[in-house]
């Protein structure tokens, strides 16, 4: 899981040093740089995946423009300077540094320039991996009074160069749209889900098939070995149940029928309203229902990215539903080991957060007097109180301007 991001020279991010958690909510006025933060993570992901072409960047949610507009230009600075991004992964205990350049010529591609000249990796990758393994297993072989610091630094540099942040490689900024969710597919979309929600039906079929397969395997094993205990039974077999449970947020919802076979050509799901006798498909479903179905499927699936973002998560949702949805998503993010970044302008989203949980972060994004994007984390102790001394709801504190994140020009 990523725990820190440092960005230099990307759009409004002159220099931003950002600490993040498992579930991160970014708020701020329009144009303050929320989406730029998400895009910088996508740029880092593109380097990790070795796919810095514009087609890849666009399909992952970056608003691609001429290369000189992708860089900051504060104070008339040279717009040929590289974009620098550093990402820390606390689980792997490594940091990756990227220096992304472009010569600003028509059709030129972005490239990652490795400016660390202190080490040359001319050995085959498998040899370097063996060296890392040896350093881990037999550190005493490299640990002498005269060279221990040298080998420690060498090990860290080799490790950072060779080890990949696999979870980061698939980072996507999702911005689901009504039309894409109703049609379920778009030619040329990335899989399993396009940035606007394309591919949802196939993902639902895959989740259902996987659950059915595991359920059958469990039944066979239980018949042969009745004493066998499944350590992760609740986690392995109920992803479909999680989707059904989340859809109970809609008081009219009764059932969701997903086609049973991946090969079926039928491109629709059947939704049952408890007040109606006849089921209907996604083309007749209300927009908010499809958005919630998308978000829950995205977070519980084994096939979706481990780290992803959702831009404007409040779109088409009732304020109270926003709060309940965030509470549900934060729970599922921890259960299914996902890291999530969301942006919002709806104060109700904030009421779904538990600021007492360090894995949940409320980040207020703004711009300083020079126009540089900055951030402030709102902790539990920062939560404003009413005149009676009772903590205010975060939504109320937001609307009163106590948290910042509101326009000041009117």
mmCIF file of C-alpha atoms in Angstrom:
data_model
loop_
_atom_site.group_PDB
_atom_site.id
_atom_site.type_symbol
_atom_site.label_atom_id
_atom_site.label_comp_id
_atom_site.label_asym_id
_atom_site.label_seq_id
_atom_site.Cartn_x
_atom_site.Cartn_y
_atom_site.Cartn_z
ATOM 1 C CA UNK A 1 0.000 0.000 0.000
ATOM 2 C CA UNK A 2 1.268 3.475 -0.862
ATOM 3 C CA UNK A 3 1.833 5.641 2.184
ATOM 4 C CA UNK A 4 3.545 8.706 0.749
ATOM 5 C CA UNK A 5 3.663 10.594 -2.561
ATOM 6 C CA UNK A 6 5.969 13.490 -3.434
ATOM 7 C CA UNK A 7 5.305 15.353 -6.699
ATOM 8 C CA UNK A 8 7.254 18.169 -8.340
ATOM 9 C CA UNK A 9 6.469 20.170 -11.480
ATOM 10 C CA UNK A 10 3.169 18.579 -12.486
ATOM 11 C CA UNK A 11 0.446 21.076 -13.439
ATOM 12 C CA UNK A 12 -0.469 22.915 -10.183
ATOM 13 C CA UNK A 13 1.762 20.625 -8.097
ATOM 14 C CA UNK A 14 4.930 22.697 -7.745
ATOM 15 C CA UNK A 15 6.100 20.587 -4.795
ATOM 16 C CA UNK A 16 3.625 18.464 -2.866
ATOM 17 C CA UNK A 17 4.585 16.046 -0.092
ATOM 18 C CA UNK A 18 1.460 13.980 0.640
ATOM 19 C CA UNK A 19 0.934 11.324 3.321
ATOM 20 C CA UNK A 20 -1.951 8.991 2.507
ATOM 21 C CA UNK A 21 -3.853 6.085 4.058
ATOM 22 C CA UNK A 22 -6.036 3.229 2.882
ATOM 23 C CA UNK A 23 -9.134 5.340 2.151
ATOM 24 C CA UNK A 24 -8.504 8.963 1.201
ATOM 25 C CA UNK A 25 -11.162 11.636 0.632
ATOM 26 C CA UNK A 26 -9.957 14.790 -1.122
ATOM 27 C CA UNK A 27 -12.045 17.954 -0.856
ATOM 28 C CA UNK A 28 -11.397 21.458 -2.134
ATOM 29 C CA UNK A 29 -12.727 24.144 -4.425
ATOM 30 C CA UNK A 30 -12.833 23.640 -8.183
ATOM 31 C CA UNK A 31 -9.392 23.932 -9.764
ATOM 32 C CA UNK A 32 -7.401 23.499 -6.546
ATOM 33 C CA UNK A 33 -5.549 20.405 -7.813
ATOM 34 C CA UNK A 34 -7.468 17.383 -6.520
ATOM 35 C CA UNK A 35 -7.532 15.670 -9.901
ATOM 36 C CA UNK A 36 -3.908 16.660 -10.517
ATOM 37 C CA UNK A 37 -2.917 14.651 -7.440
ATOM 38 C CA UNK A 38 -4.732 11.594 -8.781
ATOM 39 C CA UNK A 39 -3.141 12.075 -12.203
ATOM 40 C CA UNK A 40 0.346 12.229 -10.716
ATOM 41 C CA UNK A 41 -0.199 8.794 -9.187
ATOM 42 C CA UNK A 42 -1.349 7.574 -12.603
ATOM 43 C CA UNK A 43 1.863 8.907 -14.165
ATOM 44 C CA UNK A 44 3.897 6.939 -11.613
ATOM 45 C CA UNK A 45 1.800 3.861 -12.419
ATOM 46 C CA UNK A 46 2.491 4.324 -16.136
ATOM 47 C CA UNK A 47 6.245 4.349 -15.492
ATOM 48 C CA UNK A 48 5.953 1.181 -13.386
ATOM 49 C CA UNK A 49 4.006 -0.466 -16.205
ATOM 50 C CA UNK A 50 6.479 0.888 -18.801
ATOM 51 C CA UNK A 51 3.598 2.478 -20.711
ATOM 52 C CA UNK A 52 4.073 6.232 -20.869
ATOM 53 C CA UNK A 53 2.289 6.652 -24.213
ATOM 54 C CA UNK A 54 -0.643 9.067 -24.341
ATOM 55 C CA UNK A 55 -3.105 6.287 -25.204
ATOM 56 C CA UNK A 56 -2.292 4.512 -21.942
ATOM 57 C CA UNK A 57 -2.442 7.740 -19.936
ATOM 58 C CA UNK A 58 -5.847 8.691 -21.394
ATOM 59 C CA UNK A 59 -7.306 5.236 -20.811
ATOM 60 C CA UNK A 60 -6.273 5.469 -17.146
ATOM 61 C CA UNK A 61 -7.991 8.801 -16.561
ATOM 62 C CA UNK A 62 -5.323 11.466 -17.191
ATOM 63 C CA UNK A 63 -6.433 14.602 -19.014
ATOM 64 C CA UNK A 64 -3.645 14.515 -21.594
ATOM 65 C CA UNK A 65 -2.693 17.802 -23.220
ATOM 66 C CA UNK A 66 0.406 19.309 -24.884
ATOM 67 C CA UNK A 67 3.487 18.289 -22.921
ATOM 68 C CA UNK A 68 4.455 21.810 -21.815
ATOM 69 C CA UNK A 69 0.995 22.230 -20.250
ATOM 70 C CA UNK A 70 1.532 19.068 -18.207
ATOM 71 C CA UNK A 71 4.381 20.772 -16.359
ATOM 72 C CA UNK A 72 4.129 23.606 -13.867
ATOM 73 C CA UNK A 73 5.022 27.073 -15.128
ATOM 74 C CA UNK A 74 5.031 29.138 -11.934
ATOM 75 C CA UNK A 75 7.137 32.273 -12.130
ATOM 76 C CA UNK A 76 7.945 31.617 -15.778
ATOM 77 C CA UNK A 77 9.993 28.537 -14.921
ATOM 78 C CA UNK A 78 11.549 26.467 -17.685
ATOM 79 C CA UNK A 79 8.771 24.211 -18.960
ATOM 80 C CA UNK A 80 11.252 21.615 -20.170
ATOM 81 C CA UNK A 81 12.085 20.546 -16.610
ATOM 82 C CA UNK A 82 11.131 16.963 -15.744
ATOM 83 C CA UNK A 83 8.125 15.951 -13.717
ATOM 84 C CA UNK A 84 9.446 14.248 -10.586
ATOM 85 C CA UNK A 85 7.391 11.765 -8.583
ATOM 86 C CA UNK A 86 8.455 9.652 -5.608
ATOM 87 C CA UNK A 87 6.219 6.934 -4.186
ATOM 88 C CA UNK A 88 6.741 5.075 -0.911
ATOM 89 C CA UNK A 89 5.322 1.592 -0.329
ATOM 90 C CA UNK A 90 5.279 0.842 3.404
ATOM 91 C CA UNK A 91 4.536 -2.873 2.972
ATOM 92 C CA UNK A 92 7.489 -3.502 0.653
ATOM 93 C CA UNK A 93 9.581 -0.887 2.463
ATOM 94 C CA UNK A 94 10.790 0.636 -0.793
ATOM 95 C CA UNK A 95 10.542 3.969 -2.538
ATOM 96 C CA UNK A 96 10.496 4.495 -6.285
ATOM 97 C CA UNK A 97 11.664 7.723 -7.886
ATOM 98 C CA UNK A 98 10.592 8.794 -11.348
ATOM 99 C CA UNK A 99 11.867 11.661 -13.477
ATOM 100 C CA UNK A 100 9.550 11.999 -16.461
ATOM 101 C CA UNK A 101 10.651 14.057 -19.448
ATOM 102 C CA UNK A 102 9.433 15.147 -22.863
ATOM 103 C CA UNK A 103 11.224 17.324 -25.445
ATOM 104 C CA UNK A 104 7.962 19.179 -26.238
ATOM 105 C CA UNK A 105 8.159 18.301 -29.927
ATOM 106 C CA UNK A 106 4.989 17.198 -31.774
ATOM 107 C CA UNK A 107 4.161 13.526 -31.175
ATOM 108 C CA UNK A 108 7.049 13.083 -28.724
ATOM 109 C CA UNK A 109 6.499 10.541 -25.983
ATOM 110 C CA UNK A 110 7.147 10.895 -22.302
ATOM 111 C CA UNK A 111 10.128 8.941 -20.997
ATOM 112 C CA UNK A 112 11.418 8.106 -17.534
ATOM 113 C CA UNK A 113 14.992 9.310 -17.065
ATOM 114 C CA UNK A 114 17.015 7.388 -14.481
ATOM 115 C CA UNK A 115 19.308 10.052 -13.061
ATOM 116 C CA UNK A 116 20.860 7.851 -10.400
ATOM 117 C CA UNK A 117 24.373 7.506 -11.767
ATOM 118 C CA UNK A 118 25.762 5.955 -8.601
ATOM 119 C CA UNK A 119 24.826 2.423 -9.684
ATOM 120 C CA UNK A 120 24.718 0.686 -13.034
ATOM 121 C CA UNK A 121 22.566 -2.405 -13.366
ATOM 122 C CA UNK A 122 24.392 -4.123 -16.210
ATOM 123 C CA UNK A 123 23.848 -7.589 -14.750
ATOM 124 C CA UNK A 124 20.900 -9.674 -15.961
ATOM 125 C CA UNK A 125 17.817 -9.133 -13.802
ATOM 126 C CA UNK A 126 17.941 -12.699 -12.480
ATOM 127 C CA UNK A 127 21.502 -12.106 -11.232
ATOM 128 C CA UNK A 128 20.471 -8.919 -9.475
ATOM 129 C CA UNK A 129 17.523 -10.722 -7.895
ATOM 130 C CA UNK A 130 19.935 -13.409 -6.666
ATOM 131 C CA UNK A 131 22.144 -10.695 -5.145
ATOM 132 C CA UNK A 132 19.143 -9.206 -3.330
ATOM 133 C CA UNK A 133 18.186 -12.670 -2.052
ATOM 134 C CA UNK A 134 21.750 -13.261 -0.827
ATOM 135 C CA UNK A 135 21.870 -9.889 0.921
ATOM 136 C CA UNK A 136 18.608 -10.689 2.726
ATOM 137 C CA UNK A 137 19.534 -14.230 3.756
ATOM 138 C CA UNK A 138 23.229 -13.730 4.577
ATOM 139 C CA UNK A 139 23.751 -10.086 5.510
ATOM 140 C CA UNK A 140 26.868 -11.013 7.496
ATOM 141 C CA UNK A 141 28.648 -11.754 4.226
ATOM 142 C CA UNK A 142 28.392 -8.062 3.359
ATOM 143 C CA UNK A 143 28.662 -6.604 6.843
ATOM 144 C CA UNK A 144 32.159 -5.506 7.868
ATOM 145 C CA UNK A 145 33.225 -2.440 9.768
ATOM 146 C CA UNK A 146 34.697 -0.901 6.660
ATOM 147 C CA UNK A 147 31.911 -1.461 4.162
ATOM 148 C CA UNK A 148 28.627 -2.157 5.964
ATOM 149 C CA UNK A 149 27.135 1.267 5.109
ATOM 150 C CA UNK A 150 28.241 0.896 1.508
ATOM 151 C CA UNK A 151 26.526 -2.469 1.111
ATOM 152 C CA UNK A 152 23.399 -1.327 2.911
ATOM 153 C CA UNK A 153 23.108 1.634 0.518
ATOM 154 C CA UNK A 154 23.920 -0.571 -2.448
ATOM 155 C CA UNK A 155 21.268 -3.083 -1.404
ATOM 156 C CA UNK A 156 18.613 -0.394 -1.008
ATOM 157 C CA UNK A 157 19.395 1.122 -4.401
ATOM 158 C CA UNK A 158 19.335 -2.220 -6.190
ATOM 159 C CA UNK A 159 16.143 -3.190 -4.410
ATOM 160 C CA UNK A 160 14.412 0.055 -5.355
ATOM 161 C CA UNK A 161 15.486 -0.289 -8.990
ATOM 162 C CA UNK A 162 14.548 -3.928 -9.460
ATOM 163 C CA UNK A 163 11.449 -4.459 -7.331
ATOM 164 C CA UNK A 164 8.197 -3.468 -8.977
ATOM 165 C CA UNK A 165 5.145 -1.963 -7.326
ATOM 166 C CA UNK A 166 2.723 -4.367 -9.016
ATOM 167 C CA UNK A 167 -0.325 -2.933 -7.258
ATOM 168 C CA UNK A 168 0.520 0.547 -8.495
ATOM 169 C CA UNK A 169 0.895 -0.506 -12.149
ATOM 170 C CA UNK A 170 -2.862 -0.896 -12.661
ATOM 171 C CA UNK A 171 -3.893 2.378 -11.001
ATOM 172 C CA UNK A 172 -6.941 3.920 -12.702
ATOM 173 C CA UNK A 173 -8.955 7.097 -12.104
ATOM 174 C CA UNK A 174 -12.590 6.068 -12.528
ATOM 175 C CA UNK A 175 -15.261 8.572 -13.519
ATOM 176 C CA UNK A 176 -18.379 6.444 -14.095
ATOM 177 C CA UNK A 177 -20.988 7.770 -16.515
ATOM 178 C CA UNK A 178 -24.630 6.932 -16.871
ATOM 179 C CA UNK A 179 -24.486 5.827 -20.521
ATOM 180 C CA UNK A 180 -21.454 3.576 -20.049
ATOM 181 C CA UNK A 181 -23.027 1.876 -17.031
ATOM 182 C CA UNK A 182 -26.234 1.147 -18.936
ATOM 183 C CA UNK A 183 -24.504 -0.225 -22.024
ATOM 184 C CA UNK A 184 -21.929 -2.268 -20.062
ATOM 185 C CA UNK A 185 -19.330 -2.334 -22.853
ATOM 186 C CA UNK A 186 -17.263 -0.059 -25.086
ATOM 187 C CA UNK A 187 -14.911 -1.127 -27.832
ATOM 188 C CA UNK A 188 -11.292 -0.519 -26.896
ATOM 189 C CA UNK A 189 -11.933 -0.196 -23.151
ATOM 190 C CA UNK A 190 -9.342 -1.378 -20.664
ATOM 191 C CA UNK A 191 -10.236 -4.456 -18.673
ATOM 192 C CA UNK A 192 -11.820 -5.400 -16.426
ATOM 193 C CA UNK A 193 -13.410 -1.948 -16.120
ATOM 194 C CA UNK A 194 -13.108 1.132 -18.303
ATOM 195 C CA UNK A 195 -12.723 4.519 -16.666
ATOM 196 C CA UNK A 196 -16.397 5.343 -17.265
ATOM 197 C CA UNK A 197 -17.732 2.006 -15.996
ATOM 198 C CA UNK A 198 -17.616 -0.026 -19.212
ATOM 199 C CA UNK A 199 -17.327 -3.762 -18.676
ATOM 200 C CA UNK A 200 -19.442 -3.945 -15.527
ATOM 201 C CA UNK A 201 -21.604 -6.854 -16.734
ATOM 202 C CA UNK A 202 -18.603 -9.047 -17.546
ATOM 203 C CA UNK A 203 -17.093 -8.219 -14.156
ATOM 204 C CA UNK A 204 -20.322 -9.163 -12.392
ATOM 205 C CA UNK A 205 -20.421 -12.444 -14.324
ATOM 206 C CA UNK A 206 -16.808 -13.117 -13.357
ATOM 207 C CA UNK A 207 -17.469 -12.433 -9.673
ATOM 208 C CA UNK A 208 -20.488 -14.725 -9.784
ATOM 209 C CA UNK A 209 -18.588 -17.503 -11.607
ATOM 210 C CA UNK A 210 -15.702 -17.285 -9.161
ATOM 211 C CA UNK A 211 -18.045 -17.479 -6.179
ATOM 212 C CA UNK A 212 -19.883 -20.465 -7.690
ATOM 213 C CA UNK A 213 -16.599 -22.262 -8.419
ATOM 214 C CA UNK A 214 -15.294 -21.736 -4.896
ATOM 215 C CA UNK A 215 -18.615 -22.790 -3.439
ATOM 216 C CA UNK A 216 -18.499 -26.057 -5.440
ATOM 217 C CA UNK A 217 -14.905 -26.672 -4.388
ATOM 218 C CA UNK A 218 -15.849 -26.059 -0.793
ATOM 219 C CA UNK A 219 -18.771 -28.490 -1.006
ATOM 220 C CA UNK A 220 -16.580 -31.233 -2.502
ATOM 221 C CA UNK A 221 -13.889 -30.759 0.080
ATOM 222 C CA UNK A 222 -16.380 -30.757 2.921
ATOM 223 C CA UNK A 223 -17.854 -34.004 1.640
ATOM 224 C CA UNK A 224 -14.399 -35.623 1.693
ATOM 225 C CA UNK A 225 -12.961 -33.872 4.740
ATOM 226 C CA UNK A 226 -15.718 -32.766 7.080
ATOM 227 C CA UNK A 227 -13.130 -31.702 9.638
ATOM 228 C CA UNK A 228 -11.434 -29.220 7.278
ATOM 229 C CA UNK A 229 -11.739 -25.592 8.427
ATOM 230 C CA UNK A 230 -11.593 -22.718 5.979
ATOM 231 C CA UNK A 231 -9.530 -19.905 7.466
ATOM 232 C CA UNK A 232 -10.778 -17.291 4.999
ATOM 233 C CA UNK A 233 -14.221 -18.729 4.312
ATOM 234 C CA UNK A 234 -16.071 -15.448 4.857
ATOM 235 C CA UNK A 235 -13.654 -13.624 2.584
ATOM 236 C CA UNK A 236 -13.546 -16.214 -0.186
ATOM 237 C CA UNK A 237 -17.178 -17.045 -0.777
ATOM 238 C CA UNK A 238 -19.369 -14.008 -0.204
ATOM 239 C CA UNK A 239 -18.330 -11.323 -2.713
ATOM 240 C CA UNK A 240 -21.711 -11.662 -4.425
ATOM 241 C CA UNK A 241 -23.379 -11.439 -1.023
ATOM 242 C CA UNK A 242 -21.455 -8.213 -0.384
ATOM 243 C CA UNK A 243 -22.947 -6.732 -3.540
ATOM 244 C CA UNK A 244 -26.460 -7.784 -2.569
ATOM 245 C CA UNK A 245 -25.995 -6.439 0.963
ATOM 246 C CA UNK A 246 -24.766 -3.061 -0.273
ATOM 247 C CA UNK A 247 -27.720 -2.711 -2.634
ATOM 248 C CA UNK A 248 -29.977 -2.905 0.416
ATOM 249 C CA UNK A 249 -29.106 0.761 0.825
ATOM 250 C CA UNK A 250 -31.998 1.231 -1.594
ATOM 251 C CA UNK A 251 -35.186 0.441 0.361
ATOM 252 C CA UNK A 252 -37.019 -0.663 -2.792
ATOM 253 C CA UNK A 253 -34.345 -3.213 -3.790
ATOM 254 C CA UNK A 254 -35.214 -6.906 -3.666
ATOM 255 C CA UNK A 255 -32.861 -8.847 -5.929
ATOM 256 C CA UNK A 256 -30.226 -8.693 -8.650
ATOM 257 C CA UNK A 257 -29.997 -11.551 -11.139
ATOM 258 C CA UNK A 258 -26.668 -11.871 -12.940
ATOM 259 C CA UNK A 259 -26.360 -14.113 -16.034
ATOM 260 C CA UNK A 260 -24.877 -17.451 -14.976
ATOM 261 C CA UNK A 261 -22.532 -18.135 -17.866
ATOM 262 C CA UNK A 262 -19.661 -15.961 -19.069
ATOM 263 C CA UNK A 263 -20.366 -17.122 -22.610
ATOM 264 C CA UNK A 264 -23.968 -15.930 -22.556
ATOM 265 C CA UNK A 265 -24.599 -13.211 -25.098
ATOM 266 C CA UNK A 266 -27.321 -11.548 -23.017
ATOM 267 C CA UNK A 267 -25.945 -8.161 -22.056
ATOM 268 C CA UNK A 268 -28.197 -7.279 -19.162
ATOM 269 C CA UNK A 269 -28.869 -7.938 -15.514
ATOM 270 C CA UNK A 270 -32.345 -8.306 -14.026
ATOM 271 C CA UNK A 271 -33.267 -6.087 -11.101
ATOM 272 C CA UNK A 272 -36.298 -6.740 -8.909
ATOM 273 C CA UNK A 273 -38.123 -3.917 -7.143
ATOM 274 C CA UNK A 274 -40.036 -5.248 -4.127
ATOM 275 C CA UNK A 275 -42.978 -3.044 -5.047
ATOM 276 C CA UNK A 276 -43.226 -4.332 -8.622
ATOM 277 C CA UNK A 277 -44.130 -7.735 -9.992
ATOM 278 C CA UNK A 278 -41.954 -7.688 -13.114
ATOM 279 C CA UNK A 279 -38.126 -7.331 -13.023
ATOM 280 C CA UNK A 280 -36.355 -4.815 -15.271
ATOM 281 C CA UNK A 281 -32.817 -4.502 -16.662
ATOM 282 C CA UNK A 282 -30.104 -1.874 -16.194
ATOM 283 C CA UNK A 283 -31.535 0.298 -18.957
ATOM 284 C CA UNK A 284 -34.539 1.043 -16.740
ATOM 285 C CA UNK A 285 -32.625 1.276 -13.446
ATOM 286 C CA UNK A 286 -32.132 4.629 -11.768
ATOM 287 C CA UNK A 287 -28.717 6.197 -12.148
ATOM 288 C CA UNK A 288 -27.758 6.141 -8.469
ATOM 289 C CA UNK A 289 -28.370 2.390 -8.262
ATOM 290 C CA UNK A 290 -25.956 1.735 -11.138
ATOM 291 C CA UNK A 291 -23.285 3.934 -9.584
ATOM 292 C CA UNK A 292 -23.473 2.074 -6.264
ATOM 293 C CA UNK A 293 -23.442 -1.284 -8.071
ATOM 294 C CA UNK A 294 -20.301 -0.149 -9.902
ATOM 295 C CA UNK A 295 -18.508 1.051 -6.748
ATOM 296 C CA UNK A 296 -19.193 -2.093 -4.736
ATOM 297 C CA UNK A 297 -18.242 -4.415 -7.605
ATOM 298 C CA UNK A 298 -15.054 -2.426 -8.156
ATOM 299 C CA UNK A 299 -13.942 -2.783 -4.562
ATOM 300 C CA UNK A 300 -14.838 -6.449 -3.901
ATOM 301 C CA UNK A 301 -13.554 -7.935 -7.156
ATOM 302 C CA UNK A 302 -10.304 -9.894 -7.271
ATOM 303 C CA UNK A 303 -9.701 -8.638 -10.824
ATOM 304 C CA UNK A 304 -9.927 -4.873 -10.320
ATOM 305 C CA UNK A 305 -6.905 -2.747 -9.339
ATOM 306 C CA UNK A 306 -5.624 -2.953 -5.780
ATOM 307 C CA UNK A 307 -5.114 0.806 -5.820
ATOM 308 C CA UNK A 308 -7.526 3.105 -7.654
ATOM 309 C CA UNK A 309 -9.293 6.461 -7.557
ATOM 310 C CA UNK A 310 -12.854 7.666 -8.102
ATOM 311 C CA UNK A 311 -13.306 11.261 -9.254
ATOM 312 C CA UNK A 312 -16.487 12.959 -7.989
ATOM 313 C CA UNK A 313 -17.847 9.928 -6.164
ATOM 314 C CA UNK A 314 -20.965 11.838 -5.108
ATOM 315 C CA UNK A 315 -22.373 12.066 -8.647
ATOM 316 C CA UNK A 316 -26.089 11.176 -8.811
ATOM 317 C CA UNK A 317 -26.306 10.121 -5.149
ATOM 318 C CA UNK A 318 -28.652 11.333 -2.406
ATOM 319 C CA UNK A 319 -26.709 13.023 0.444
ATOM 320 C CA UNK A 320 -27.653 10.423 3.060
ATOM 321 C CA UNK A 321 -26.807 7.638 0.620
ATOM 322 C CA UNK A 322 -23.386 9.282 0.150
ATOM 323 C CA UNK A 323 -22.647 8.963 3.866
ATOM 324 C CA UNK A 324 -23.738 5.340 4.085
ATOM 325 C CA UNK A 325 -21.855 4.431 0.918
ATOM 326 C CA UNK A 326 -18.563 5.798 2.264
ATOM 327 C CA UNK A 327 -19.000 3.866 5.509
ATOM 328 C CA UNK A 328 -19.531 0.708 3.468
ATOM 329 C CA UNK A 329 -16.620 1.364 1.116
ATOM 330 C CA UNK A 330 -14.167 2.019 3.952
ATOM 331 C CA UNK A 331 -15.159 -1.303 5.535
ATOM 332 C CA UNK A 332 -14.799 -3.214 2.264
ATOM 333 C CA UNK A 333 -11.492 -1.529 1.400
ATOM 334 C CA UNK A 334 -9.990 -2.969 4.568
ATOM 335 C CA UNK A 335 -11.611 -6.381 4.118
ATOM 336 C CA UNK A 336 -10.507 -6.807 0.488
ATOM 337 C CA UNK A 337 -7.177 -4.991 0.882
ATOM 338 C CA UNK A 338 -7.842 -2.128 -1.520
ATOM 339 C CA UNK A 339 -6.463 1.405 -1.367
ATOM 340 C CA UNK A 340 -8.868 4.083 -2.541
ATOM 341 C CA UNK A 341 -8.662 7.792 -3.398
ATOM 342 C CA UNK A 342 -11.885 9.736 -3.942
ATOM 343 C CA UNK A 343 -12.703 13.367 -4.668
ATOM 344 C CA UNK A 344 -15.971 15.020 -3.764
ATOM 345 C CA UNK A 345 -17.827 18.315 -3.476
ATOM 346 C CA UNK A 346 -20.690 16.846 -1.423
ATOM 347 C CA UNK A 347 -20.388 17.549 2.331
ATOM 348 C CA UNK A 348 -22.435 14.419 3.129
ATOM 349 C CA UNK A 349 -19.562 12.193 1.940
ATOM 350 C CA UNK A 350 -17.530 13.343 4.949
ATOM 351 C CA UNK A 351 -20.071 12.034 7.452
ATOM 352 C CA UNK A 352 -19.291 8.487 6.345
ATOM 353 C CA UNK A 353 -15.678 8.789 7.545
ATOM 354 C CA UNK A 354 -14.304 7.698 10.915
ATOM 355 C CA UNK A 355 -11.438 10.092 11.631
ATOM 356 C CA UNK A 356 -10.518 7.976 14.635
ATOM 357 C CA UNK A 357 -9.311 5.320 12.187
ATOM 358 C CA UNK A 358 -5.835 6.282 10.942
ATOM 359 C CA UNK A 359 -6.457 4.394 7.687
ATOM 360 C CA UNK A 360 -9.191 6.881 6.779
ATOM 361 C CA UNK A 361 -7.907 10.297 5.722
ATOM 362 C CA UNK A 362 -9.732 13.549 5.057
ATOM 363 C CA UNK A 363 -7.440 15.775 2.987
ATOM 364 C CA UNK A 364 -8.306 19.417 2.324
ATOM 365 C CA UNK A 365 -6.712 20.550 -0.937
ATOM 366 C CA UNK A 366 -6.121 24.241 -1.674
ATOM 367 C CA UNK A 367 -3.700 26.593 -3.411
ATOM 368 C CA UNK A 368 -1.338 29.014 -1.699
ATOM 369 C CA UNK A 369 -0.650 32.629 -2.642
ATOM 370 C CA UNK A 370 1.648 31.509 -5.437
ATOM 371 C CA UNK A 371 -0.939 29.114 -6.852
ATOM 372 C CA UNK A 372 0.844 25.940 -5.705
ATOM 373 C CA UNK A 373 -1.394 23.083 -4.635
ATOM 374 C CA UNK A 374 -1.079 22.196 -0.938
ATOM 375 C CA UNK A 375 -2.964 20.017 1.509
ATOM 376 C CA UNK A 376 -4.038 19.792 5.129
ATOM 377 C CA UNK A 377 -5.151 16.626 6.863
ATOM 378 C CA UNK A 378 -8.158 16.892 9.175
ATOM 379 C CA UNK A 379 -7.587 14.705 12.246
ATOM 380 C CA UNK A 380 -10.100 13.707 14.896
ATOM 381 C CA UNK A 381 -8.776 16.401 17.235
ATOM 382 C CA UNK A 382 -9.294 18.989 14.476
ATOM 383 C CA UNK A 383 -13.014 18.259 14.275
ATOM 384 C CA UNK A 384 -14.820 21.546 15.076
ATOM 385 C CA UNK A 385 -17.268 21.777 17.988
ATOM 386 C CA UNK A 386 -20.549 23.599 18.428
ATOM 387 C CA UNK A 387 -21.096 26.347 20.994
ATOM 388 C CA UNK A 388 -22.282 23.662 23.433
ATOM 389 C CA UNK A 389 -18.998 21.798 23.092
ATOM 390 C CA UNK A 390 -20.400 18.905 21.039
ATOM 391 C CA UNK A 391 -18.468 17.886 17.908
ATOM 392 C CA UNK A 392 -20.076 19.146 14.721
ATOM 393 C CA UNK A 393 -20.878 16.760 11.907
ATOM 394 C CA UNK A 394 -18.154 17.061 9.295
ATOM 395 C CA UNK A 395 -20.733 18.012 6.672
ATOM 396 C CA UNK A 396 -21.865 20.959 8.790
ATOM 397 C CA UNK A 397 -18.284 22.003 9.533
ATOM 398 C CA UNK A 398 -17.563 21.875 5.805
ATOM 399 C CA UNK A 399 -20.527 24.065 4.897
ATOM 400 C CA UNK A 400 -19.683 26.591 7.612
ATOM 401 C CA UNK A 401 -16.192 26.921 6.201
ATOM 402 C CA UNK A 402 -14.426 25.537 9.266
ATOM 403 C CA UNK A 403 -12.501 22.954 7.253
ATOM 404 C CA UNK A 404 -11.539 25.219 4.363
ATOM 405 C CA UNK A 405 -12.103 23.772 0.870
ATOM 406 C CA UNK A 406 -14.654 26.473 -0.071
ATOM 407 C CA UNK A 407 -14.271 29.270 -2.643
ATOM 408 C CA UNK A 408 -13.268 32.635 -1.184
ATOM 409 C CA UNK A 409 -14.026 34.913 -4.104
ATOM 410 C CA UNK A 410 -17.771 35.341 -3.414
#
